[in-house]
Every structure is written in C-alpha cells, then in structure tokens.
mmCIF file of C-alpha atoms in Angstrom:
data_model
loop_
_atom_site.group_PDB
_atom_site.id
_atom_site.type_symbol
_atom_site.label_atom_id
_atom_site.label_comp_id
_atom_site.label_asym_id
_atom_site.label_seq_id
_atom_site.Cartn_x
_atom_site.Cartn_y
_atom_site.Cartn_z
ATOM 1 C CA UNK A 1 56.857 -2.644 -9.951
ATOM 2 C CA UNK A 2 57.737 -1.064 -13.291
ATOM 3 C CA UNK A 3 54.521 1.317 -13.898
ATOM 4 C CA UNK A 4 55.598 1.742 -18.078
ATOM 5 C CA UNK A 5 55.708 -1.894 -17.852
ATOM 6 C CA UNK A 6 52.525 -2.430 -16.365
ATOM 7 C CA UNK A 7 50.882 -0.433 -18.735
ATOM 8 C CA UNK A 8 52.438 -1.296 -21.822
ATOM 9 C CA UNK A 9 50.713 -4.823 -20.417
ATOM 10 C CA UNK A 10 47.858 -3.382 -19.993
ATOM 11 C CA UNK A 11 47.468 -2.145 -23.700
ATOM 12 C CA UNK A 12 48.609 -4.981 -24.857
ATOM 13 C CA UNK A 13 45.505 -6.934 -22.976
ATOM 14 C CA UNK A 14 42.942 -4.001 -24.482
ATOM 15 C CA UNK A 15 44.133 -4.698 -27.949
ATOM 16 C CA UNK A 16 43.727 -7.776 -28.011
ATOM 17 C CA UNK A 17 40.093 -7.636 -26.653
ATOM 18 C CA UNK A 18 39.431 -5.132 -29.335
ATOM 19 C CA UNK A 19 41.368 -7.419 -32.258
ATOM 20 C CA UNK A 20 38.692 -10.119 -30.938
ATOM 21 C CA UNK A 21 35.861 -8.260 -30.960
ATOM 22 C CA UNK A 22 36.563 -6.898 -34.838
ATOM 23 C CA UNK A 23 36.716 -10.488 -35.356
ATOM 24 C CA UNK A 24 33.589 -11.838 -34.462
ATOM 25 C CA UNK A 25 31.605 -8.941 -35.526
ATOM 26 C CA UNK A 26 33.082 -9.306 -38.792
ATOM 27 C CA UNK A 27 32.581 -13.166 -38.543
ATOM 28 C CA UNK A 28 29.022 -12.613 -37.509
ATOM 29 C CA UNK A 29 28.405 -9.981 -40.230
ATOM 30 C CA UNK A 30 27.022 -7.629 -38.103
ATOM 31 C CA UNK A 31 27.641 -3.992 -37.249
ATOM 32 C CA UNK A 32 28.729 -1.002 -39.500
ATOM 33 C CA UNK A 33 31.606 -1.627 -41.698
ATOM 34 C CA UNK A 34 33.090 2.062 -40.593
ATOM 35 C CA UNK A 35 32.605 1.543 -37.154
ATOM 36 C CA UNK A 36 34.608 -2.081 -37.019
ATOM 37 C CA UNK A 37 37.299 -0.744 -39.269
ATOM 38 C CA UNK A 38 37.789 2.329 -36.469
ATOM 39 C CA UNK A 39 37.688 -0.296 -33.732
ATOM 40 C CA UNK A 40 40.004 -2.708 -35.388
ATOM 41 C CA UNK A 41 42.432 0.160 -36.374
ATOM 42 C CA UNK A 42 41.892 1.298 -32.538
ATOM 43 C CA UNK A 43 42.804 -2.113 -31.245
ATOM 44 C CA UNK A 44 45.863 -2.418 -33.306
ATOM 45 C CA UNK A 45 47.485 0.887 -32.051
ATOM 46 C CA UNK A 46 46.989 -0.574 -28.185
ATOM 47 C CA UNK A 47 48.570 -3.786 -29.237
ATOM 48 C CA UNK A 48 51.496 -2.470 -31.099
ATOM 49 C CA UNK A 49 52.278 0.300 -28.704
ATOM 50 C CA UNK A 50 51.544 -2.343 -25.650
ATOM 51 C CA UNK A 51 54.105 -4.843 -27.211
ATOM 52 C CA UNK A 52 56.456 -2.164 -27.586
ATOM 53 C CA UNK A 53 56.542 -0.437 -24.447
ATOM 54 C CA UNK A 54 57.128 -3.791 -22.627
ATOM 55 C CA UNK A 55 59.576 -4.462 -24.816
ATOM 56 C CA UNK A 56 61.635 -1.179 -24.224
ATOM 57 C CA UNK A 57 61.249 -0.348 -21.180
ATOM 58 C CA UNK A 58 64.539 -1.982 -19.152
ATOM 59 C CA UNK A 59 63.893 -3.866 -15.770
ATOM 60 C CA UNK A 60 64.574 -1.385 -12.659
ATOM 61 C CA UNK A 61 67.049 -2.356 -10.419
#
C-alpha cells in the first residue's frame, strides 16, 4: 500500500468535508464570516494538495 497515496486520499476526503461544511453554514447564514472564510480557505488547501499528491505519486511496483 502506497502510504503518500493513502494520504493524499485522505486529504482529499477532509477537504471535502470542510468545502461542505463552509457551504451550509454559509447557506444557513450562520456563524462568523472570518471564521468560515479560514475554514473554507483551510478546506481548499487539503483538497488541492490531496488531489495532487494522488496524482503524483507513481504506483510502487
């Protein structure tokens, strides 16, 4: 098992929690306008990096 792959999946799964959360709190109106735009920023780094670590890393043989 590829352990960069694993967590490159692994961000990639905590992003997108956070992108949903941001989401609905923003859909919902509720919570601090500072704090959702840190969490949303937050969430984007883990997805981005996540998506690109899986898609770097090469399959061990």
């Amino acid at each position: 098992m590829n352990l960069k792959r694993t967590f490159g999946f692994i961000l990639t799964v905590l992003g997108i929690i956070g992108l949903i959360y941001t989401g609905l709190q923003v859909i919902q109106r509720s919570g601090n306008t500072t704090n959702l735009l840190v969490i949303g920023v937050i969430a984007l780094l883990f997805f981005f990096s996540g998506i690109g670590l899986v898609k770097n890393t090469k399959d061990a043989e």
